[in-house]
Short mmCIF file of C-alpha atoms in Angstrom, two decimals:
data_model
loop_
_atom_site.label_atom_id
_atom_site.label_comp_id
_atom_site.label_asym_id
_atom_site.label_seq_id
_atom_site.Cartn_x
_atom_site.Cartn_y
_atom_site.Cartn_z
CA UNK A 21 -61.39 -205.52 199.49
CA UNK A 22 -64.59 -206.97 197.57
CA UNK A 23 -64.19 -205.31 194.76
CA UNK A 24 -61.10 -205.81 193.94
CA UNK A 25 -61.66 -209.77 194.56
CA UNK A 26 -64.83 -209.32 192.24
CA UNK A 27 -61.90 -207.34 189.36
CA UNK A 28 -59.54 -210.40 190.03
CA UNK A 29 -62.72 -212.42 189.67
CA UNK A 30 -64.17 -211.66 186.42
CA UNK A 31 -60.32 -210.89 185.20
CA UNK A 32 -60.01 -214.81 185.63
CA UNK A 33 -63.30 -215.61 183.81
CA UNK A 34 -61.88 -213.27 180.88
CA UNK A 35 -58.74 -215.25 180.52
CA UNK A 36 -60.09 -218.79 181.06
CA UNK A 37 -62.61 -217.73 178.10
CA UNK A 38 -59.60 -216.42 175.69
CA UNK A 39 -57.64 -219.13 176.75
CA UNK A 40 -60.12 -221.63 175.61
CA UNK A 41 -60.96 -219.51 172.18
CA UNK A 42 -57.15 -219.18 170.93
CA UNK A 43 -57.25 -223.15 171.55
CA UNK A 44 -60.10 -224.10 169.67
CA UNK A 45 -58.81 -221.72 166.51
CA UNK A 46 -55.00 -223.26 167.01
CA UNK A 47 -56.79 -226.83 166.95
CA UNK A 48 -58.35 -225.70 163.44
CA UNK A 49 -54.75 -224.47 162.32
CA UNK A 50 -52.90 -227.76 163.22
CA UNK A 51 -55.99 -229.53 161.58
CA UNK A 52 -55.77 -227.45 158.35
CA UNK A 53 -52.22 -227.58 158.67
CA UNK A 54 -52.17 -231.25 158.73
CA UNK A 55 -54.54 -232.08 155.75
CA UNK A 56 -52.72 -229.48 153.44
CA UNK A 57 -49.14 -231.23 153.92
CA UNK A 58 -51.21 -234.79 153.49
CA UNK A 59 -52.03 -233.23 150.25
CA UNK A 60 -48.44 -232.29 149.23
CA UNK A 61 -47.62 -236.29 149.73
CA UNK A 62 -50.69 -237.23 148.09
CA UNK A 63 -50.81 -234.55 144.94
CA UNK A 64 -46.78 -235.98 144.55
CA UNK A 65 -47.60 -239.56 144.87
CA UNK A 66 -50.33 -239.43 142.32
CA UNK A 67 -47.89 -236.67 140.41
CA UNK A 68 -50.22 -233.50 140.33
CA UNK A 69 -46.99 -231.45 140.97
CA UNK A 70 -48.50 -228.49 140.55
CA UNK A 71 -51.80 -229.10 143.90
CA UNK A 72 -48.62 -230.38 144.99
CA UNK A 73 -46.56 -227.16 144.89
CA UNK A 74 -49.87 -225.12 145.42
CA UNK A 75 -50.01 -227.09 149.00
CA UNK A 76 -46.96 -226.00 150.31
CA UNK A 77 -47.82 -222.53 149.81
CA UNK A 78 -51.17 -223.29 152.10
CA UNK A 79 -48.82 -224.95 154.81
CA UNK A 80 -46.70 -221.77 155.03
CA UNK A 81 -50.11 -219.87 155.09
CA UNK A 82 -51.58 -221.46 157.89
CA UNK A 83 -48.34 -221.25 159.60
CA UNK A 84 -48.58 -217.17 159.30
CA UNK A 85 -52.14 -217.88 160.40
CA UNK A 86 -51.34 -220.05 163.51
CA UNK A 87 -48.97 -216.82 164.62
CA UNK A 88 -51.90 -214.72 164.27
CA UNK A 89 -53.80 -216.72 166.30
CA UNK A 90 -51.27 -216.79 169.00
CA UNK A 91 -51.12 -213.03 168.89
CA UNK A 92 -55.32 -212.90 169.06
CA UNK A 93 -56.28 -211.67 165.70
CA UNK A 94 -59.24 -213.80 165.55
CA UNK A 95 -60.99 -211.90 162.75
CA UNK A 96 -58.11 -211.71 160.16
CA UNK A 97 -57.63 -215.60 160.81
CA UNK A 98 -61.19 -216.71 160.46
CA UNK A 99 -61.75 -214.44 157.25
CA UNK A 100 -58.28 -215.95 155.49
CA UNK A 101 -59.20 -219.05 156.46
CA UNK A 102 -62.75 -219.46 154.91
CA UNK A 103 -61.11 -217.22 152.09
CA UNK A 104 -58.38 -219.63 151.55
CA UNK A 105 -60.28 -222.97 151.47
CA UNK A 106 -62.64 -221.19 149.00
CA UNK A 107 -59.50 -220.67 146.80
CA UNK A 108 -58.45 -224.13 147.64
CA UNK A 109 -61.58 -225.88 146.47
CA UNK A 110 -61.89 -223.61 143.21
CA UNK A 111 -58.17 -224.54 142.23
CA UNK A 112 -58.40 -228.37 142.93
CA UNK A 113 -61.68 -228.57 141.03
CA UNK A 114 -61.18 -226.48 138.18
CA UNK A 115 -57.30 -228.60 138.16
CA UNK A 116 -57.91 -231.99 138.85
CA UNK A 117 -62.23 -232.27 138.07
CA UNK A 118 -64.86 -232.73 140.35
CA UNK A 119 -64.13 -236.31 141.41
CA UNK A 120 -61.26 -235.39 143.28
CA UNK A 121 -63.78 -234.60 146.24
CA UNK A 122 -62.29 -231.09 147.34
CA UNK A 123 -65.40 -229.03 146.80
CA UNK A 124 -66.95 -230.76 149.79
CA UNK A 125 -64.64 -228.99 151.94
CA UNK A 126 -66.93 -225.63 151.43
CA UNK A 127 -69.81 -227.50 152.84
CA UNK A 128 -67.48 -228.81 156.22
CA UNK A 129 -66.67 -225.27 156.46
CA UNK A 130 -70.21 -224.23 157.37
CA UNK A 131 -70.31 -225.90 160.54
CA UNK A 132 -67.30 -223.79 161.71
CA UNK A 133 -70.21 -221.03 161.90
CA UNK A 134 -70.43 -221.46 165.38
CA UNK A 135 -67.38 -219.99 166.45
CA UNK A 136 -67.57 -216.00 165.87
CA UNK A 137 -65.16 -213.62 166.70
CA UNK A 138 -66.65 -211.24 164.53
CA UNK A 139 -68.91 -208.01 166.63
CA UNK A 140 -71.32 -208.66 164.18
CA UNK A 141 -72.96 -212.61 164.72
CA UNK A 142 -74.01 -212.42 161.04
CA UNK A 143 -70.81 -212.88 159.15
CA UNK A 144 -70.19 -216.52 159.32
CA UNK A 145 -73.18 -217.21 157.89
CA UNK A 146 -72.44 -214.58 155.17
CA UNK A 147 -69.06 -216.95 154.94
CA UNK A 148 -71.02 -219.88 154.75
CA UNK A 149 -73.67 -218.78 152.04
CA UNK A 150 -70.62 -217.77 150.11
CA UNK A 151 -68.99 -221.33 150.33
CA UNK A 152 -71.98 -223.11 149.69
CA UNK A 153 -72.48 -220.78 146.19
CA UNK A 154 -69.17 -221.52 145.37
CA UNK A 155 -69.99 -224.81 145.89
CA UNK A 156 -73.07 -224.41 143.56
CA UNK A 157 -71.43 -222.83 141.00
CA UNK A 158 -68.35 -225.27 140.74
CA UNK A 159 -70.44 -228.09 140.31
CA UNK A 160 -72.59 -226.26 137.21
CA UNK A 161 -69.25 -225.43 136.14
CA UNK A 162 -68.15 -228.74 136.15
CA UNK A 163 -71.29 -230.39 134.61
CA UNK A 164 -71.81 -228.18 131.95
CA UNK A 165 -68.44 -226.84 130.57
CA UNK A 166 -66.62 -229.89 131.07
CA UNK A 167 -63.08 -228.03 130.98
CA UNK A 168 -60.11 -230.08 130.52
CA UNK A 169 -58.32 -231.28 134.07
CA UNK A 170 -54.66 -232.52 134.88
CA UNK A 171 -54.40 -236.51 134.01
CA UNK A 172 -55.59 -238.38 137.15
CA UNK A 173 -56.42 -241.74 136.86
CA UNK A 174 -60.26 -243.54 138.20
CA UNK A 175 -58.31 -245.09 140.94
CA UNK A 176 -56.16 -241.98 142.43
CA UNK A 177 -59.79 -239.64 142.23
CA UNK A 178 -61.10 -242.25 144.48
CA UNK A 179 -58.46 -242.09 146.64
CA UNK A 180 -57.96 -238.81 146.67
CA UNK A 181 -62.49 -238.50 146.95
CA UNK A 182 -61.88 -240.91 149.97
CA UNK A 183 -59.27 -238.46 152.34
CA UNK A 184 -60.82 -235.52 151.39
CA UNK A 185 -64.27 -237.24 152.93
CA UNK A 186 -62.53 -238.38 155.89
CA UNK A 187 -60.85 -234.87 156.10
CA UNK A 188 -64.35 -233.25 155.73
CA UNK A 189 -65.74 -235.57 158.67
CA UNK A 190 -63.31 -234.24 160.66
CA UNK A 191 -63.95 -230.65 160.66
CA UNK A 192 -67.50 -231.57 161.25
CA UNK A 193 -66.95 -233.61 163.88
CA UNK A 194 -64.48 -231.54 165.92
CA UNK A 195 -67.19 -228.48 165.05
CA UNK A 196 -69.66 -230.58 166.74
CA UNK A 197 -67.41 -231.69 170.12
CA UNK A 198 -66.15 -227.96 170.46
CA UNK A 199 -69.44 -226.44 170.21
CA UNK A 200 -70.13 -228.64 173.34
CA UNK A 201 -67.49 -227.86 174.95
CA UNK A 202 -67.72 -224.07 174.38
CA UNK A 203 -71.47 -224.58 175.72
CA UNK A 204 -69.97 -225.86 178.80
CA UNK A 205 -67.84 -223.03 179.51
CA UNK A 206 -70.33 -220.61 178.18
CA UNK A 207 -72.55 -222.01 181.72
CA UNK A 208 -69.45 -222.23 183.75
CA UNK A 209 -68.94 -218.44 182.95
CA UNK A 210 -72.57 -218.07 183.85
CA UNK A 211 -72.65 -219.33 186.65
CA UNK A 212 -69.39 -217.71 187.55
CA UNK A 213 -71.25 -214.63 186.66
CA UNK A 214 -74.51 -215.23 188.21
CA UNK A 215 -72.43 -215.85 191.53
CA UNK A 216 -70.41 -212.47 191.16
CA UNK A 217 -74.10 -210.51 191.11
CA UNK A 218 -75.64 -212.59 193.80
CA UNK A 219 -72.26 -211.29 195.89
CA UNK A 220 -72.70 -208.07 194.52
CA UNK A 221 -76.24 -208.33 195.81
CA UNK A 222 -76.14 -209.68 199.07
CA UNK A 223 -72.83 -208.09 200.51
CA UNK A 224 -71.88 -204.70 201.09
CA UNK A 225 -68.27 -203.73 199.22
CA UNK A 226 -66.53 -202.10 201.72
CA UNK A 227 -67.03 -204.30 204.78
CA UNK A 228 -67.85 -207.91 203.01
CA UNK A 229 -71.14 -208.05 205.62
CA UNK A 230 -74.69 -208.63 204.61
CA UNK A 231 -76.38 -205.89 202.77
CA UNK A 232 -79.75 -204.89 203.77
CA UNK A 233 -81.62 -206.33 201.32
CA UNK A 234 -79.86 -210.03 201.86
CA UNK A 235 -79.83 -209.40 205.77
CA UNK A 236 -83.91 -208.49 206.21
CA UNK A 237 -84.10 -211.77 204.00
CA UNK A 238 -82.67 -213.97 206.31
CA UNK A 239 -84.85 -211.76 209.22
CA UNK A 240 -87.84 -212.67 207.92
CA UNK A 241 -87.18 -216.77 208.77
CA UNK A 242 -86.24 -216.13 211.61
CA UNK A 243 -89.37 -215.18 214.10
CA UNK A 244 -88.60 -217.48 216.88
CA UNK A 245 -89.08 -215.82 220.05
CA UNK A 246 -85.56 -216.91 221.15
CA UNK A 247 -84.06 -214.43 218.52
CA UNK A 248 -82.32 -211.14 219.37
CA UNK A 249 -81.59 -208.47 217.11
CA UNK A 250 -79.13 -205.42 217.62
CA UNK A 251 -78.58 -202.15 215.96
CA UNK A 252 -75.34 -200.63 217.09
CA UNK A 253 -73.86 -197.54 215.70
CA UNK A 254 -70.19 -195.74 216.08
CA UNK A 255 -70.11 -193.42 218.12
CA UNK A 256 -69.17 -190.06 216.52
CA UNK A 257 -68.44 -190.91 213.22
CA UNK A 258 -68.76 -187.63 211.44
CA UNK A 259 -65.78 -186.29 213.66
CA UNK A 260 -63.48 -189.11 211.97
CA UNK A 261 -64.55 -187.97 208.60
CA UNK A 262 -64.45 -184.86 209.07
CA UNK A 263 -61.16 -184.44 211.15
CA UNK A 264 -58.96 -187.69 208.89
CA UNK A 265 -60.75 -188.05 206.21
CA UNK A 266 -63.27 -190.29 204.40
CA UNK A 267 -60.83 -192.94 203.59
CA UNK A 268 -59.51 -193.32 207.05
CA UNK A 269 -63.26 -193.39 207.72
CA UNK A 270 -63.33 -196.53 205.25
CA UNK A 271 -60.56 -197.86 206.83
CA UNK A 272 -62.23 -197.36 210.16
CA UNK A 273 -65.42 -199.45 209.29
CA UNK A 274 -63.61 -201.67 207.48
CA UNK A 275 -61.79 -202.63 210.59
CA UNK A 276 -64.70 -202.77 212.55
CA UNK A 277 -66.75 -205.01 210.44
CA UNK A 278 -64.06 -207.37 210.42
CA UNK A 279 -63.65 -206.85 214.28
CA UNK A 280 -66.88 -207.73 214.76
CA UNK A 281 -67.53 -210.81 212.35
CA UNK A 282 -64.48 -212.30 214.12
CA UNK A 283 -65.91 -211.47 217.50
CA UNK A 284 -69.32 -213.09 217.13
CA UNK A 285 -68.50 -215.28 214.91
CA UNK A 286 -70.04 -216.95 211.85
CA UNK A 287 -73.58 -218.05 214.54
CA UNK A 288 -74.57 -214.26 214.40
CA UNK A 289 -75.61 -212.69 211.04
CA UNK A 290 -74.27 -209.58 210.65
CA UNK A 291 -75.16 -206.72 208.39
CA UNK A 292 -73.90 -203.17 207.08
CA UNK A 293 -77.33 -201.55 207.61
CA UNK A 294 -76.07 -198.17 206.36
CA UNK A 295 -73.31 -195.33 207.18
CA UNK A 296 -71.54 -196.43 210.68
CA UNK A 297 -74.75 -198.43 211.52
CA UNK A 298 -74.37 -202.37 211.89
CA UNK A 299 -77.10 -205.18 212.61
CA UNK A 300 -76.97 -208.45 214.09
CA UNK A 301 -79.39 -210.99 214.18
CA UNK A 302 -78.58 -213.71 217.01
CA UNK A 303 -80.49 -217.08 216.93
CA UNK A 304 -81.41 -219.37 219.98
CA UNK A 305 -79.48 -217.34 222.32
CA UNK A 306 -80.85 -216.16 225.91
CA UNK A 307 -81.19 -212.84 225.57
CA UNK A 308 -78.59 -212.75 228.72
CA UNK A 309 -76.08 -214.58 226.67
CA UNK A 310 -76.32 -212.14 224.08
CA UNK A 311 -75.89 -208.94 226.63
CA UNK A 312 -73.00 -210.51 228.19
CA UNK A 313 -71.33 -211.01 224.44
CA UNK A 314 -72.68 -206.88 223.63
CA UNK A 315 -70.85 -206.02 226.50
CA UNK A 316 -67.43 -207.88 225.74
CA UNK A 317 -68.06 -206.81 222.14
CA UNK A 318 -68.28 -203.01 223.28
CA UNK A 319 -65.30 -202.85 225.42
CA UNK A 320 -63.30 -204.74 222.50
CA UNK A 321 -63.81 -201.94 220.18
CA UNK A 322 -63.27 -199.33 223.04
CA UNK A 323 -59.88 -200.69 223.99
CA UNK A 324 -59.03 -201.76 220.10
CA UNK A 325 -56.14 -199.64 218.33
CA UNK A 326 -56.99 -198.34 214.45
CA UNK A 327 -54.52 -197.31 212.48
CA UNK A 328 -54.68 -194.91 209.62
CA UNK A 329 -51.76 -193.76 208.20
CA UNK A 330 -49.29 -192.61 210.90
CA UNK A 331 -52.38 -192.16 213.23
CA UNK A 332 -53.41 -194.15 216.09
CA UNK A 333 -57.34 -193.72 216.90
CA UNK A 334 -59.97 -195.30 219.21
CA UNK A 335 -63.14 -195.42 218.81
CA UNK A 336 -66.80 -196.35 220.93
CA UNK A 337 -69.85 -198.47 220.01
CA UNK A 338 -73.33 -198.30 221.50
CA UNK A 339 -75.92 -201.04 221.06
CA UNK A 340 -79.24 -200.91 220.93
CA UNK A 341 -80.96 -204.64 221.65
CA UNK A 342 -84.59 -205.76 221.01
CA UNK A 343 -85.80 -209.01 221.66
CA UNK A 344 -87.99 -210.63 218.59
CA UNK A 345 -92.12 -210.38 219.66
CA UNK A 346 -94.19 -212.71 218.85
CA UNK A 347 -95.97 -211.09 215.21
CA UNK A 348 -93.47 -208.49 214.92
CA UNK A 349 -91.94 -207.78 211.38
CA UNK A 350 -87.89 -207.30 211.73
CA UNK A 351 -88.64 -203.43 210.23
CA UNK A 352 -90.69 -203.72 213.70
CA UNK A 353 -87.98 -204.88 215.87
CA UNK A 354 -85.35 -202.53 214.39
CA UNK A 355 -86.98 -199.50 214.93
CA UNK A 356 -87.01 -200.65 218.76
CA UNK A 357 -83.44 -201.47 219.03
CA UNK A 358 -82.93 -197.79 216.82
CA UNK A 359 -84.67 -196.23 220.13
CA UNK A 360 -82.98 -198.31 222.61
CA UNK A 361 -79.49 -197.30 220.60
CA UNK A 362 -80.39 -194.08 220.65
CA UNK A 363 -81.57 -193.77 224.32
CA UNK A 364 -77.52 -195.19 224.52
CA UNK A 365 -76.87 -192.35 222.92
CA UNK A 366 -78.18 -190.09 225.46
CA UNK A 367 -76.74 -191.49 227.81
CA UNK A 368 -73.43 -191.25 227.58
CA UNK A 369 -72.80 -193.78 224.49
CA UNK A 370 -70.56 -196.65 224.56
CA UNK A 371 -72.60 -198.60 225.97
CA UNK A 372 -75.25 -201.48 225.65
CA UNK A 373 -79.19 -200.67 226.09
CA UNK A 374 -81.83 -203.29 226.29
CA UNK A 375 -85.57 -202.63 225.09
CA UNK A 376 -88.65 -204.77 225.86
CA UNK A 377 -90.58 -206.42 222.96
#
């Protein structure tokens, strides 16, 4: 039953986190999306037909890339991405000049090295040492050869300079707000994490009781002389196993646990201490209190019906009970209720024994 709440568990944390990664990439589709059909209206307004007719083929390309995002090919989208802005920036500079203000873009795209979907954390920033030499090299390009561009007048460049800054602000900033936000989940899943081993830890898998490790924890801050711990045991175990099997056996303890956590209630810690063998720690209870309860307890599971398949089986408890002593460790303690269970077991078993601290 634990486990497979633990599966659902970390199945949820794995879909929250792809849930949140195919929206950040969409969110960097829609934006390049956006500034690439700005550029069709701008490119015709200041009539650069041709960046014009070169932006609608970058629309339709994000548009293939937004479907690959939907389907989750992360890697192929980043890569054609940074490819195609390279492309982008080498076209619109080497077309229209450097005043333009496109070759900025390949510095913007460096801060999208935070988001990696690549095995290897190393590649973005082999992406964004590429950009930043084509960046380099466009601007020696530009300086020294001084090619011939498409006519475009002071006043459009500056125009054109003043989106394309804007446009490169943007990427930066939205970089820099869903790098935050991915930090946030990153400590949500964390903590979601850190909570699924500290259940792992501290609670045994088939039953959902304290482990032994979380239970002799809790033990140890408890000394008061007021506290009463039992060691109780089915009776016969090994019969059920071996005569129905081990996972009517499961079943079996299973029911139990959950028998006895209802029983006692959530006052009493109780623990899985290994096999058939269950511990409970009671706290400010008179020990007479707690003998009466052991006894109700006992003849609960005697007269209780489990059933495993098409088989109807009872079963018997013994309990062994030691008060706390003033000094004594709980390993102390237990070993006394293990002889006091045991002396149970001599006797008859199903039954409750008392020791003396």
């Amino acid at each position: 039953m634990e486990k497979g709440r633990e599966a659902v568990n970390m199945t949820s944390i794995d879909q929250t986190e792809d849930k949140y990664v195919k929206l950040i990439y969409r969110r960097i589709i829609i934006l390049a999306s956006a500034a690439h059909f700005s550029y069709i209206v701008i490119f015709a307004l200041t009539g650069v037909y041709p960046l014009a007719v070169y932006n609608i083929a970058s629309v339709c390309f994000y548009l293939a890339m937004g479907q690959s995002v939907e389907r989750g090919y992360y890697r192929m989208a980043v890569t054609c991405v940074h490819f195609e802005v390279c492309v982008f920036a080498v076209v619109c500079t080497l077309s229209a000049g450097w005043d333009i203000g496109i070759s900025p873009y390949l510095i913007a795209m460096t801060s999208l090295t935070y988001f990696c979907p690549f095995k290897h954390k190393y590649v973005p920033y082999l992406f964004a040492g590429f950009e930043i030499c084509v960046f380099l090299a466009l601007r020696l390009y530009t300086g020294f050869a001084c090619p011939d561009f498409l006519a475009v007048s002071e006043k459009e460049a500056l125009w054109i300079l003043i989106f394309s800054i804007c446009a490169c602000f943007t990427i930066i900033l939205y970089a820099a707000v869903s790098s935050k936000l991915s930090a946030a989940v990153s400590r949500q899943e964390l903590q979601d994490e850190n909570r699924s081993l500290s259940t792992l830890a501290n609670y045994d898998q088939l039953t959902g009781l304290l482990s032994r490790h979380a239970f002799l924890k809790r033990a140890e801050h408890c000394q008061a002389s007021s506290a009463v711990l039992v060691l109780s045991d089915i009776d016969d175990f090994k019969v059920v196993n071996d005569t129905w099997g081990h996972s009517c056996g499961d079943k079996i303890l299973s029911e139990t646990a959950e028998l006895i956590r209802s029983f006692l209630g959530g006052n009493v810690d109780v623990c899985r201490w290994g096999g058939e063998e269950f511990v409970f720690l009671f706290r400010d209870t008179p020990l007479k209190d707690v003998l009466v309860k052991l006894q109700e307890l006992c003849d609960t599971v005697a007269g209780h019906t489990f059933c495993c398949d098409d088989k109807k089986l009872h079963i018997t408890m013994t309990f062994g009970v030691s008060p706390s002593g003033e000094g004594a460790s709980p390993e102390e303690i237990i070993a006394l209720a293990d002889r006091q269970m045991y002396k149970g077991k001599t006797e008859g078993k199903n039954r409750v024994v008392c020791g003396k601290s």
